[in-house]
């Protein structure tokens, strides 16, 4: 007998994450947070030289940790495929692709189950906010508008479907391109991205790395790279929504 | 033995694209063309014009009808020619819904079809056999189509020629694909050829490639057109569970979701053959669906086989066959209307015009909508009359 294609209840949610030298950043907090609302976590460590693998192993919900000895830098599609292959071995109903510096807002953690316990949509997109310079503000200007659209992060896994990534070296989407061809839904739930929340020096380091890797803007926008150094970006204070509790 | 040919053309002889077929097949046969003498300008003197009123004088059991415009369908209806050859030039392949109903009725009635484009050629292969293409792209392939038309007029079997052309087209396309810019549609056509030829593993490869190309090109129908086709390929590969799950992934509308739920339930009950037939029908592979269902008719406790067959025959423009499936059960008003309309269509295609109109009028007893069918019949008649008078505008 086939396993049910789409289930309205009892869906297993596996989070998938690729990491590299995240020990001194948000990894521990991210895994602790994820552990409260997903069933299993699968991680591919891209040859970290710090304590990243040990941190990963310290969480019970991390069921698979693939440790690469050599980094797959510049072979991002291969890295994505590796992570995907490891994640589907957990036989999930749904997969959440999340980075080690991304956090769902509080109320999302209970609402996520409602989003996956249905048989109509096969992916969910969320609004991603780029926090800037602190954990209190996100950036909102013409080049930083990720939160104005939906980023597909959550997909139903159906073994008979064809999943494939574009064979790019950089900026490969976090989930197989073919997922977006299925019926999906955009959720208003928000995700906080702390990748830019560090100090000026860390942003300068990122800028330098992008310019070294992609000086012609082949993989990204040069204007956006330049805007990383913008001395006065437009910042908006983050308001964490109160979760609506059922009336008693 | 066929000793007479009558041509129902879509244009004057000077522009007629199938002259060689008619000249070859017409040797030692009487050849009539439903047109005016002016319409035959430049034609060999052996070709004779004939009017619509004179058609009854032809020896129909020894006559082959060659038709190049769908609007002639009701002029041929009921005459039972020995062979009916539908040669459809590209300009006559597609039109509005009423036109397509005529075209499909002609294709269903024809001994063989010669299409001019791959969309119609492949579409017809999913409905019937003895389908050919003649599109000027490959001389060898066109020669097979010409030979088939001439053979059909001579009463020879043509099924092996149809398969031969299918194989030839697949080989030709394989060469073409090496030089063409990759596209989902080109890969998909290749997958369809291979599926029709029974080369299912190769078909799966090309269907997957078509799907990938469609996704990369952000085509809206990547899943419902390209990925869905993998479901019937997987069925033919002997993977019925995967096949039905593959279809289920693509099921979006309520009707598709319901069909998937039915397939899954049938499979649970061990009725794999019926689930497979439904899968074929949902992929519009009507020919294989009909073959599967015909073999299941004796084990039809819930009437699902009959209902699916009805659906398949209706889609293939076979109203007679569909009507034969309807029993004398109690019917709703909607059922009665549908039945009478179907009867009207069947009778019109049998050449029983008065009876057809009577049936349609009965269908209109509970609403005026069916009267459109009478207007449609009249419009087709009018078009045939204009063609007969040499008005090809």
Coordinates of C-alpha atoms in Angstrom, one line a residue:
Chain A
X1 CA 0.0 0.0 0.0
X2 CA 1.2 3.5 -0.8
X3 CA 1.7 5.9 2.0
X4 CA -1.0 8.6 1.9
X5 CA 0.0 11.4 -0.4
X6 CA -1.3 14.3 1.6
X7 CA -2.5 14.0 5.2
X8 CA -4.8 16.3 7.2
X9 CA -3.4 15.1 10.5
X10 CA -0.3 13.5 12.0
X11 CA 2.3 15.1 9.6
X12 CA 5.9 14.6 10.4
X13 CA 7.9 17.8 10.1
X14 CA 11.7 17.6 9.6
X15 CA 13.8 20.8 9.6
X16 CA 16.8 20.9 7.3
X17 CA 19.8 23.2 7.8
X18 CA 23.2 23.6 6.3
X19 CA 25.8 25.1 8.6
X20 CA 29.5 26.3 8.6
X21 CA 31.3 27.8 11.5
X22 CA 28.2 28.8 13.3
X23 CA 29.4 28.1 16.9
X24 CA 29.8 31.7 17.9
X25 CA 26.6 33.0 16.3
X26 CA 23.0 31.9 16.6
X27 CA 23.2 28.1 16.0
X28 CA 22.6 27.0 19.6
X29 CA 19.6 29.3 20.0
X30 CA 18.3 28.3 16.6
X31 CA 18.4 24.6 17.3
X32 CA 16.9 25.1 20.8
X33 CA 14.1 27.1 19.2
X34 CA 13.5 24.6 16.3
X35 CA 13.5 21.7 18.8
X36 CA 10.3 23.1 20.3
X37 CA 8.2 22.8 17.2
X38 CA 9.7 20.3 14.7
X39 CA 9.9 16.6 14.9
X40 CA 13.4 16.0 13.6
X41 CA 16.4 18.1 12.4
X42 CA 18.8 17.2 9.7
X43 CA 22.0 19.1 9.3
X44 CA 24.8 19.2 6.8
X45 CA 28.0 20.7 8.2
X46 CA 30.1 22.2 5.5
X47 CA 33.5 21.4 7.0
X48 CA 33.3 23.7 10.0
X49 CA 36.5 24.3 11.9
X50 CA 34.8 25.3 15.1
X51 CA 32.5 23.6 17.6
X52 CA 29.5 23.6 15.2
X53 CA 29.2 19.8 15.0
X54 CA 29.4 19.4 18.7
X55 CA 26.6 21.9 19.2
X56 CA 24.5 20.1 16.6
X57 CA 25.1 16.8 18.3
X58 CA 24.0 18.1 21.6
X59 CA 20.3 18.4 20.5
X60 CA 18.2 15.2 20.7
X61 CA 16.1 16.3 17.7
X62 CA 19.1 16.4 15.4
X63 CA 18.7 12.9 14.0
X64 CA 21.2 13.2 11.2
X65 CA 24.4 15.2 11.0
X66 CA 26.4 14.9 7.8
X67 CA 29.9 16.3 8.3
X68 CA 31.9 17.2 5.2
X69 CA 35.6 17.1 5.6
X70 CA 36.2 19.5 2.7
X71 CA 34.0 22.5 2.2
X72 CA 31.7 22.5 -0.8
X73 CA 32.2 26.2 -1.2
X74 CA 31.4 27.2 -4.8
X75 CA 29.4 24.0 -5.3
X76 CA 26.2 25.1 -3.7
X77 CA 23.9 23.0 -5.7
X78 CA 25.8 19.9 -4.6
X79 CA 25.5 21.0 -1.0
X80 CA 21.8 21.6 -1.4
X81 CA 21.4 18.1 -2.9
X82 CA 23.3 16.5 -0.1
X83 CA 21.1 18.2 2.5
X84 CA 18.0 17.3 0.6
X85 CA 19.0 13.6 0.3
X86 CA 19.8 13.4 4.0
X87 CA 16.6 15.1 5.0
X88 CA 14.3 12.8 3.0
X89 CA 15.9 9.8 4.6
X90 CA 13.9 10.7 7.7
X91 CA 10.7 10.0 5.7
X92 CA 9.1 13.4 6.5
X93 CA 5.7 14.6 5.4
X94 CA 7.0 18.1 5.4
X95 CA 10.4 19.7 5.2
X96 CA 11.3 23.1 6.7
X97 CA 14.4 24.6 5.1
X98 CA 15.9 27.1 7.6
X99 CA 19.2 28.7 8.2
X100 CA 21.1 28.8 11.5
X101 CA 20.4 32.6 11.8
X102 CA 16.6 32.4 11.1
X103 CA 13.9 32.4 13.8
X104 CA 10.1 32.1 13.4
X105 CA 8.1 34.7 15.3
X106 CA 6.6 33.2 18.5
X107 CA 3.1 32.7 17.3
X108 CA 4.3 30.8 14.2
X109 CA 5.4 27.9 16.3
X110 CA 1.8 26.8 17.1
X111 CA 0.4 27.8 13.8
X112 CA 2.9 25.9 11.7
X113 CA 1.0 22.6 12.5
X114 CA -2.2 24.1 11.0
X115 CA -0.3 25.0 7.9
X116 CA 0.9 21.5 7.3
X117 CA -2.1 19.5 8.5
X118 CA -4.1 20.1 5.3
X119 CA -4.3 18.4 2.0
X120 CA -4.7 21.3 -0.4
X121 CA -1.3 23.1 -0.5
X122 CA 2.2 21.7 -1.0
X123 CA 4.3 24.6 0.1
X124 CA 4.2 27.6 2.3
X125 CA 6.0 30.9 2.0
X126 CA 6.7 33.2 4.9
X127 CA 7.7 36.8 5.2
X128 CA 11.4 37.1 6.0
X129 CA 12.7 40.2 7.8
X130 CA 16.3 41.2 7.6
X131 CA 17.4 42.4 11.0
X132 CA 20.0 45.1 10.9
X133 CA 22.6 46.0 13.4
X134 CA 20.6 44.6 16.4
X135 CA 17.8 42.2 17.2
X136 CA 15.4 45.2 17.5
X137 CA 15.2 46.6 14.0
X138 CA 14.8 45.3 10.5
X139 CA 15.8 47.0 7.3
X140 CA 13.1 48.3 5.0
X141 CA 14.2 50.2 1.9
X142 CA 14.1 49.7 -1.9
X143 CA 16.9 47.1 -1.9
X144 CA 15.9 45.3 1.2
X145 CA 12.3 44.1 0.7
X146 CA 12.5 40.4 1.3
X147 CA 9.6 40.8 3.8
X148 CA 7.4 42.3 1.1
X149 CA 7.1 38.9 -0.7
X150 CA 6.9 35.3 0.4
X151 CA 9.9 33.1 0.7
X152 CA 9.1 29.4 0.3
X153 CA 10.6 27.6 3.3
X154 CA 8.1 24.8 4.0
X155 CA 7.3 22.0 1.5
X156 CA 5.4 18.8 1.5
X157 CA 7.5 15.8 0.6
X158 CA 6.0 13.4 -1.9
X159 CA 8.4 10.6 -2.9
X160 CA 7.1 10.3 -6.5
X161 CA 7.6 14.0 -7.3
X162 CA 10.7 15.2 -9.2
X163 CA 12.8 17.5 -7.0
X164 CA 15.7 19.3 -8.5
X165 CA 17.8 22.4 -7.9
X166 CA 19.4 24.6 -10.5
X167 CA 23.0 23.6 -11.1
X168 CA 24.3 26.9 -9.9
X169 CA 27.5 27.6 -7.9
X170 CA 26.0 30.3 -5.7
X171 CA 22.7 31.6 -4.5
X172 CA 20.9 28.3 -5.1
X173 CA 17.4 28.4 -3.7
X174 CA 17.0 26.7 -0.3
X175 CA 14.5 24.3 -1.7
X176 CA 14.2 22.4 -5.0
X177 CA 13.0 24.7 -7.7
X178 CA 10.3 22.3 -8.7
X179 CA 8.5 22.7 -5.4
X180 CA 7.3 26.1 -6.5
X181 CA 5.5 24.5 -9.5
X182 CA 3.1 22.9 -7.0
X183 CA 0.1 24.6 -5.4
X184 CA 1.4 26.7 -2.5
X185 CA 0.2 29.4 -0.1
X186 CA 1.8 32.5 1.2
X187 CA 1.5 32.9 5.0
X188 CA 1.6 36.2 6.9
X189 CA 3.7 34.6 9.6
X190 CA 7.1 36.2 9.9
X191 CA 10.6 34.9 10.1
X192 CA 13.4 36.9 11.6
X193 CA 16.7 36.8 9.8
X194 CA 19.7 37.7 12.0
X195 CA 22.3 37.4 9.3
X196 CA 22.8 41.2 9.2
X197 CA 22.1 41.8 12.9
X198 CA 25.7 41.9 13.9
X199 CA 28.0 45.0 14.2
X200 CA 29.4 47.1 11.4
X201 CA 32.6 45.1 11.2
X202 CA 30.7 41.9 10.5
X203 CA 28.7 43.5 7.8
X204 CA 31.9 45.0 6.3
X205 CA 33.4 41.5 6.3
X206 CA 30.3 40.1 4.5
X207 CA 30.5 42.9 1.9
X208 CA 34.2 42.2 1.3
X209 CA 33.4 38.5 0.9
X210 CA 30.6 39.2 -1.7
X211 CA 32.8 41.5 -3.7
X212 CA 35.6 39.0 -3.7
X213 CA 33.3 36.2 -4.8
X214 CA 31.1 38.1 -7.2
X215 CA 32.9 41.3 -8.3
X216 CA 30.8 41.5 -11.5
X217 CA 27.5 40.9 -9.8
X218 CA 27.0 37.7 -11.7
X219 CA 25.1 36.0 -8.9
X220 CA 23.6 39.0 -7.1
X221 CA 23.0 42.7 -7.5
X222 CA 26.0 45.0 -7.2
X223 CA 23.8 47.8 -5.9
X224 CA 22.6 45.6 -3.1
X225 CA 26.1 44.6 -2.3
X226 CA 27.0 48.3 -2.1
X227 CA 24.0 49.0 0.1
X228 CA 25.4 46.8 2.8
X229 CA 27.7 49.7 3.7
X230 CA 24.9 52.3 3.6
X231 CA 25.6 54.4 6.7
X232 CA 21.9 55.3 7.3
X233 CA 19.7 52.5 6.2
X234 CA 16.0 52.8 6.9
X235 CA 15.3 50.7 10.0
X236 CA 12.0 49.8 11.4
X237 CA 11.4 48.6 15.0
X238 CA 10.3 45.0 15.2
X239 CA 7.0 44.4 17.0
X240 CA 6.5 40.8 18.2
X241 CA 2.8 40.0 17.8
X242 CA 1.0 38.7 20.8
X243 CA -0.3 35.3 20.2
X244 CA -4.1 35.2 20.2
X245 CA -5.1 32.9 23.0
X246 CA -8.4 31.1 22.9
X247 CA -11.1 32.7 25.0
X248 CA -11.9 30.8 28.2
Chain B
X1 CA -13.8 -2.8 -54.7
X2 CA -13.6 1.0 -54.6
X3 CA -14.1 2.4 -58.1
X4 CA -15.2 5.9 -57.3
X5 CA -13.7 8.7 -55.3
X6 CA -15.5 11.8 -54.2
X7 CA -13.5 14.8 -52.9
X8 CA -15.0 17.3 -50.5
X9 CA -12.5 20.1 -50.6
X10 CA -11.7 23.1 -48.5
X11 CA -10.3 25.1 -51.5
X12 CA -10.1 25.3 -55.2
X13 CA -8.0 22.7 -57.1
X14 CA -5.2 25.2 -57.9
X15 CA -4.4 25.6 -54.2
X16 CA -5.3 22.0 -53.2
X17 CA -2.4 20.6 -51.2
X18 CA -3.2 16.9 -51.7
X19 CA -3.2 16.8 -55.5
X20 CA -0.7 14.0 -55.8
X21 CA -2.7 11.7 -53.5
X22 CA -5.8 12.3 -55.6
X23 CA -4.0 11.9 -58.9
X24 CA -2.4 8.6 -57.7
X25 CA -5.5 7.2 -56.1
X26 CA -7.7 8.4 -59.0
X27 CA -6.0 6.3 -61.7
X28 CA -8.6 4.0 -63.2
X29 CA -11.3 5.3 -60.9
X30 CA -14.0 7.9 -61.4
X31 CA -13.2 11.0 -59.5
X32 CA -15.8 13.6 -58.5
X33 CA -15.2 16.9 -56.7
X34 CA -18.0 18.6 -54.8
X35 CA -17.5 22.1 -56.3
X36 CA -18.3 24.2 -59.3
X37 CA -16.5 23.9 -62.7
X38 CA -14.6 27.1 -61.7
X39 CA -13.3 25.3 -58.6
X40 CA -11.7 22.7 -60.8
X41 CA -9.8 25.2 -62.9
X42 CA -6.4 23.7 -63.8
X43 CA -7.4 20.2 -62.7
X44 CA -7.0 17.1 -64.9
X45 CA -10.0 16.7 -67.2
X46 CA -10.8 13.3 -65.5
X47 CA -11.9 15.2 -62.4
X48 CA -15.6 16.0 -62.6
X49 CA -17.6 18.5 -60.6
X50 CA -20.6 17.2 -58.7
X51 CA -23.3 19.2 -56.8
X52 CA -24.7 18.3 -53.3
X53 CA -28.0 17.4 -54.9
X54 CA -26.3 14.8 -57.1
X55 CA -24.4 13.1 -54.3
X56 CA -27.1 10.4 -53.9
X57 CA -26.4 9.2 -57.4
X58 CA -22.9 7.9 -56.4
X59 CA -22.3 4.2 -55.7
X60 CA -21.5 4.8 -52.1
X61 CA -20.6 1.2 -51.1
X62 CA -17.8 1.4 -53.8
X63 CA -16.9 5.0 -53.1
X64 CA -14.1 6.5 -51.1
X65 CA -14.8 10.0 -49.7
X66 CA -11.8 12.3 -49.2
X67 CA -12.6 15.2 -47.0
X68 CA -10.5 18.2 -46.3
X69 CA -12.9 20.4 -44.3
X70 CA -14.8 19.3 -41.2
X71 CA -18.0 21.1 -42.3
X72 CA -18.7 18.4 -44.8
X73 CA -19.4 15.9 -42.1
X74 CA -23.2 16.0 -42.3
X75 CA -23.1 15.7 -46.1
X76 CA -21.3 12.4 -45.8
X77 CA -23.3 11.2 -42.8
X78 CA -25.5 8.2 -43.5
X79 CA -24.0 7.6 -46.9
X80 CA -21.6 4.9 -45.5
X81 CA -18.8 5.3 -48.0
X82 CA -16.4 2.3 -48.4
X83 CA -13.6 4.5 -47.0
X84 CA -13.6 7.9 -45.4
X85 CA -10.2 9.7 -45.7
X86 CA -9.8 12.8 -43.6
X87 CA -7.0 15.0 -44.8
X88 CA -6.8 18.1 -42.7
X89 CA -4.6 20.9 -43.8
X90 CA -3.2 23.0 -41.0
X91 CA -5.6 25.9 -41.7
X92 CA -8.5 23.5 -41.1
X93 CA -7.3 21.8 -37.9
X94 CA -8.4 24.2 -35.3
X95 CA -11.3 26.6 -34.7
X96 CA -14.0 27.5 -32.2
X97 CA -15.9 24.9 -30.1
X98 CA -18.5 24.2 -32.7
X99 CA -15.9 23.8 -35.4
X100 CA -13.9 21.4 -33.2
X101 CA -17.1 19.3 -32.6
X102 CA -17.3 18.9 -36.4
X103 CA -13.7 18.1 -36.7
X104 CA -13.8 15.5 -34.0
X105 CA -16.8 13.9 -35.4
X106 CA -15.1 13.7 -38.8
X107 CA -12.0 12.3 -37.2
X108 CA -14.0 9.7 -35.3
X109 CA -15.8 8.5 -38.4
X110 CA -12.8 8.5 -40.7
X111 CA -11.0 5.3 -41.9
X112 CA -7.8 7.2 -41.5
X113 CA -6.7 10.7 -40.6
X114 CA -3.9 12.7 -42.1
X115 CA -3.1 15.6 -39.8
X116 CA -0.8 18.6 -40.7
X117 CA 0.4 19.4 -37.2
X118 CA 1.8 17.4 -34.3
X119 CA -0.7 18.7 -31.8
X120 CA -3.6 17.2 -33.7
X121 CA -1.6 14.1 -34.8
X122 CA -0.7 13.2 -31.3
X123 CA -4.1 14.1 -29.9
X124 CA -5.8 11.7 -32.3
X125 CA -3.3 8.9 -31.4
X126 CA -4.8 9.1 -27.9
X127 CA -8.2 8.6 -29.3
X128 CA -7.8 6.1 -32.1
X129 CA -5.4 4.3 -34.4
X130 CA -4.6 4.8 -38.1
X131 CA -3.5 8.4 -37.7
X132 CA -0.9 10.0 -39.9
X133 CA 0.9 13.3 -40.3
X134 CA 2.0 15.1 -43.4
X135 CA 3.6 18.4 -42.5
X136 CA 6.4 18.8 -45.0
X137 CA 9.1 18.5 -42.5
X138 CA 10.3 15.0 -43.4
X139 CA 9.8 13.7 -46.9
X140 CA 10.0 10.1 -45.9
X141 CA 7.3 10.6 -43.3
X142 CA 5.1 12.4 -45.8
X143 CA 5.5 9.6 -48.3
X144 CA 4.2 7.1 -45.7
X145 CA 1.1 9.3 -45.2
X146 CA 0.5 9.5 -48.9
X147 CA 0.9 5.8 -49.3
X148 CA -1.5 5.1 -46.5
X149 CA -4.2 7.3 -48.0
X150 CA -3.8 5.6 -51.4
X151 CA -3.8 2.1 -49.7
X152 CA -6.9 2.9 -47.7
X153 CA -8.7 3.9 -50.9
X154 CA -7.6 0.5 -52.3
X155 CA -9.1 -1.2 -49.2
X156 CA -5.7 -2.3 -47.9
X157 CA -4.9 -2.4 -44.2
X158 CA -2.9 0.5 -43.0
X159 CA -2.2 -0.1 -39.3
X160 CA 1.4 -1.2 -39.9
X161 CA 2.0 1.9 -42.0
X162 CA 0.7 4.1 -39.1
X163 CA 3.2 2.4 -36.7
X164 CA 5.9 2.8 -39.2
X165 CA 5.3 6.5 -39.6
X166 CA 5.2 6.9 -35.8
X167 CA 8.6 5.3 -35.5
X168 CA 9.9 7.3 -38.4
X169 CA 8.7 10.5 -36.8
X170 CA 10.4 9.6 -33.5
X171 CA 13.7 8.9 -35.3
X172 CA 13.3 12.2 -37.2
X173 CA 12.6 14.2 -34.0
X174 CA 15.5 12.6 -32.2
X175 CA 17.8 14.0 -34.9
X176 CA 16.0 17.4 -34.9
X177 CA 16.3 17.7 -31.1
X178 CA 20.1 17.7 -31.4
X179 CA 19.9 21.0 -33.2
X180 CA 16.8 22.6 -31.7
X181 CA 16.9 24.9 -28.8
X182 CA 15.8 22.8 -25.8
X183 CA 12.2 23.4 -24.9
X184 CA 9.7 21.6 -22.7
X185 CA 7.2 21.2 -25.6
X186 CA 9.8 19.6 -27.9
X187 CA 10.9 17.1 -25.1
X188 CA 7.3 16.4 -24.3
X189 CA 6.5 15.5 -27.9
X190 CA 9.4 13.1 -27.9
X191 CA 8.1 11.6 -24.7
X192 CA 4.6 11.2 -26.3
X193 CA 6.1 9.5 -29.4
X194 CA 8.0 7.0 -27.2
X195 CA 5.0 6.3 -25.1
X196 CA 2.9 5.6 -28.2
X197 CA 5.6 3.3 -29.4
X198 CA 5.7 1.4 -26.1
X199 CA 9.2 2.6 -25.3
X200 CA 8.2 3.6 -21.8
X201 CA 11.6 3.9 -20.1
X202 CA 12.8 6.4 -22.7
X203 CA 9.4 8.1 -22.5
X204 CA 10.0 8.6 -18.8
X205 CA 13.4 10.2 -19.4
X206 CA 12.0 12.7 -21.9
X207 CA 8.9 13.5 -19.8
X208 CA 11.1 14.3 -16.8
X209 CA 13.3 16.4 -19.0
X210 CA 10.2 18.3 -20.3
X211 CA 9.0 18.9 -16.8
X212 CA 12.4 20.2 -15.7
X213 CA 12.6 22.5 -18.7
X214 CA 9.0 23.8 -18.0
X215 CA 9.9 24.5 -14.4
X216 CA 13.1 26.4 -15.4
X217 CA 11.0 28.4 -18.0
X218 CA 8.4 29.1 -15.2
X219 CA 5.6 27.6 -17.3
X220 CA 2.3 27.6 -15.5
X221 CA 1.3 24.1 -16.6
X222 CA 4.6 22.4 -15.7
X223 CA 2.9 20.1 -13.3
X224 CA -0.5 19.5 -15.0
X225 CA 0.8 19.0 -18.5
X226 CA 4.3 17.6 -18.2
X227 CA 4.6 16.0 -14.8
X228 CA 1.2 14.4 -15.1
X229 CA 2.1 12.6 -18.2
X230 CA 4.6 10.6 -16.1
X231 CA 1.7 9.0 -14.3
X232 CA 0.6 7.0 -17.4
X233 CA 4.2 6.3 -18.3
X234 CA 4.7 4.8 -14.8
X235 CA 1.5 2.8 -15.2
X236 CA 2.9 1.3 -18.4
X237 CA 6.2 0.6 -16.6
X238 CA 4.2 -1.7 -14.3
X239 CA 4.3 0.7 -11.3
X240 CA 0.6 1.3 -10.6
X241 CA 1.1 2.7 -7.1
X242 CA 3.7 5.2 -8.2
X243 CA 1.5 6.0 -11.2
X244 CA -1.5 6.9 -9.1
X245 CA 0.5 8.8 -6.6
X246 CA 2.1 10.7 -9.5
X247 CA -1.3 11.7 -10.7
X248 CA -2.4 12.6 -7.2
X249 CA 0.5 15.1 -7.0
X250 CA -0.9 16.9 -10.0
X251 CA -4.6 16.8 -8.9
X252 CA -5.6 20.4 -8.3
X253 CA -9.2 20.9 -9.2
X254 CA -12.0 19.3 -7.3
X255 CA -12.7 16.9 -10.2
X256 CA -9.1 15.8 -10.3
X257 CA -8.9 15.4 -6.6
X258 CA -12.0 13.3 -6.6
X259 CA -10.7 11.2 -9.4
X260 CA -7.5 10.6 -7.5
X261 CA -9.4 9.7 -4.4
X262 CA -11.4 7.2 -6.5
X263 CA -8.2 5.7 -8.0
X264 CA -6.7 5.3 -4.6
X265 CA -9.8 3.7 -3.2
X266 CA -10.1 1.3 -6.1
X267 CA -6.5 0.3 -5.6
X268 CA -7.2 -0.3 -1.9
X269 CA -10.0 -2.6 -2.9
X270 CA -7.7 -4.5 -5.3
X271 CA -9.4 -3.2 -8.4
X272 CA -6.2 -2.2 -10.0
X273 CA -7.4 -2.5 -13.6
X274 CA -10.3 -0.1 -13.0
X275 CA -8.0 2.3 -11.2
X276 CA -5.6 2.1 -14.2
X277 CA -8.5 2.8 -16.6
X278 CA -9.5 5.9 -14.7
X279 CA -5.9 7.1 -14.7
X280 CA -5.7 6.6 -18.4
X281 CA -9.0 8.5 -18.9
X282 CA -7.8 11.4 -16.6
X283 CA -4.7 11.6 -18.8
X284 CA -7.0 11.8 -21.9
X285 CA -5.5 8.6 -23.2
X286 CA -9.0 7.6 -24.3
X287 CA -7.9 4.8 -26.6
X288 CA -6.2 2.8 -24.0
X289 CA -8.8 3.7 -21.4
X290 CA -11.6 2.3 -23.7
X291 CA -9.6 -0.9 -24.3
X292 CA -9.1 -1.4 -20.6
X293 CA -12.8 -0.6 -19.7
X294 CA -14.2 -2.8 -22.5
X295 CA -12.5 -5.8 -20.8
X296 CA -14.0 -4.8 -17.4
X297 CA -17.6 -4.5 -18.4
X298 CA -18.8 -7.8 -17.0
X299 CA -17.5 -6.9 -13.5
X300 CA -19.3 -3.5 -13.0
X301 CA -21.3 -3.8 -9.8
X302 CA -21.3 0.0 -9.2
X303 CA -21.7 1.1 -12.8
X304 CA -18.3 2.9 -12.7
X305 CA -17.1 1.1 -15.8
X306 CA -20.2 2.0 -17.8
X307 CA -20.0 5.6 -16.6
X308 CA -16.3 5.9 -17.5
X309 CA -16.9 4.3 -20.9
X310 CA -19.7 6.7 -21.5
X311 CA -17.4 9.5 -20.7
X312 CA -14.6 8.2 -23.0
X313 CA -17.0 7.6 -25.9
X314 CA -18.4 11.1 -25.6
X315 CA -15.0 12.6 -25.5
X316 CA -14.0 10.6 -28.6
X317 CA -17.1 11.8 -30.5
X318 CA -18.7 8.4 -30.6
X319 CA -22.3 9.3 -29.6
X320 CA -23.7 5.9 -30.9
X321 CA -21.4 4.0 -28.6
X322 CA -22.2 6.3 -25.7
X323 CA -25.9 5.9 -26.2
X324 CA -25.7 2.1 -26.2
X325 CA -24.4 2.3 -22.6
X326 CA -27.4 4.2 -21.3
X327 CA -30.0 1.9 -19.7
X328 CA -33.6 2.5 -19.0
X329 CA -33.1 3.9 -15.5
X330 CA -35.0 6.8 -14.0
X331 CA -33.5 10.0 -15.1
X332 CA -33.5 13.6 -13.8
X333 CA -34.4 16.5 -16.1
X334 CA -30.7 17.2 -16.7
X335 CA -30.1 13.6 -17.6
X336 CA -33.0 13.6 -20.0
X337 CA -31.8 16.8 -21.7
X338 CA -28.3 15.3 -22.0
X339 CA -29.7 12.1 -23.4
X340 CA -31.8 13.8 -26.0
X341 CA -28.9 16.0 -27.1
X342 CA -26.7 13.0 -27.5
X343 CA -29.4 11.2 -29.5
X344 CA -29.7 14.3 -31.7
X345 CA -25.9 14.3 -32.3
X346 CA -25.9 10.6 -33.1
X347 CA -28.9 10.8 -35.5
X348 CA -27.3 13.8 -37.3
X349 CA -24.1 11.8 -37.8
X350 CA -26.3 9.0 -39.2
X351 CA -27.7 11.4 -41.7
X352 CA -31.1 11.3 -40.1
X353 CA -31.6 15.1 -40.0
X354 CA -35.4 15.3 -39.2
X355 CA -35.0 12.7 -36.3
X356 CA -32.0 14.6 -35.0
X357 CA -33.9 17.9 -34.9
X358 CA -36.8 16.2 -33.2
X359 CA -34.5 14.8 -30.5
X360 CA -32.9 18.2 -30.0
X361 CA -36.3 19.8 -29.7
X362 CA -37.2 17.3 -27.0
X363 CA -34.0 18.2 -25.2
X364 CA -35.2 21.9 -25.4
X365 CA -38.5 21.1 -23.5
X366 CA -36.9 22.2 -20.2
X367 CA -34.8 25.1 -21.4
X368 CA -33.8 26.8 -24.7
X369 CA -30.1 26.0 -24.4
X370 CA -30.2 22.9 -26.6
X371 CA -31.6 24.9 -29.4
X372 CA -28.1 26.1 -30.0
X373 CA -27.4 22.7 -31.4
X374 CA -30.0 23.2 -34.1
X375 CA -28.4 26.5 -35.0
X376 CA -25.0 24.8 -35.1
X377 CA -26.3 22.2 -37.5
X378 CA -27.7 24.9 -39.7
X379 CA -24.5 26.8 -39.6
X380 CA -22.5 23.7 -40.7
X381 CA -25.0 23.1 -43.5
X382 CA -24.6 26.7 -44.6
X383 CA -20.8 26.4 -44.6
X384 CA -21.0 23.1 -46.7
X385 CA -23.3 24.8 -49.2
X386 CA -20.9 27.7 -49.6
X387 CA -18.0 25.3 -50.1
X388 CA -20.0 23.4 -52.7
X389 CA -20.6 26.6 -54.6
X390 CA -16.9 27.3 -54.7
X391 CA -16.9 30.0 -52.0
X392 CA -13.8 29.2 -50.0
X393 CA -13.4 32.5 -48.2

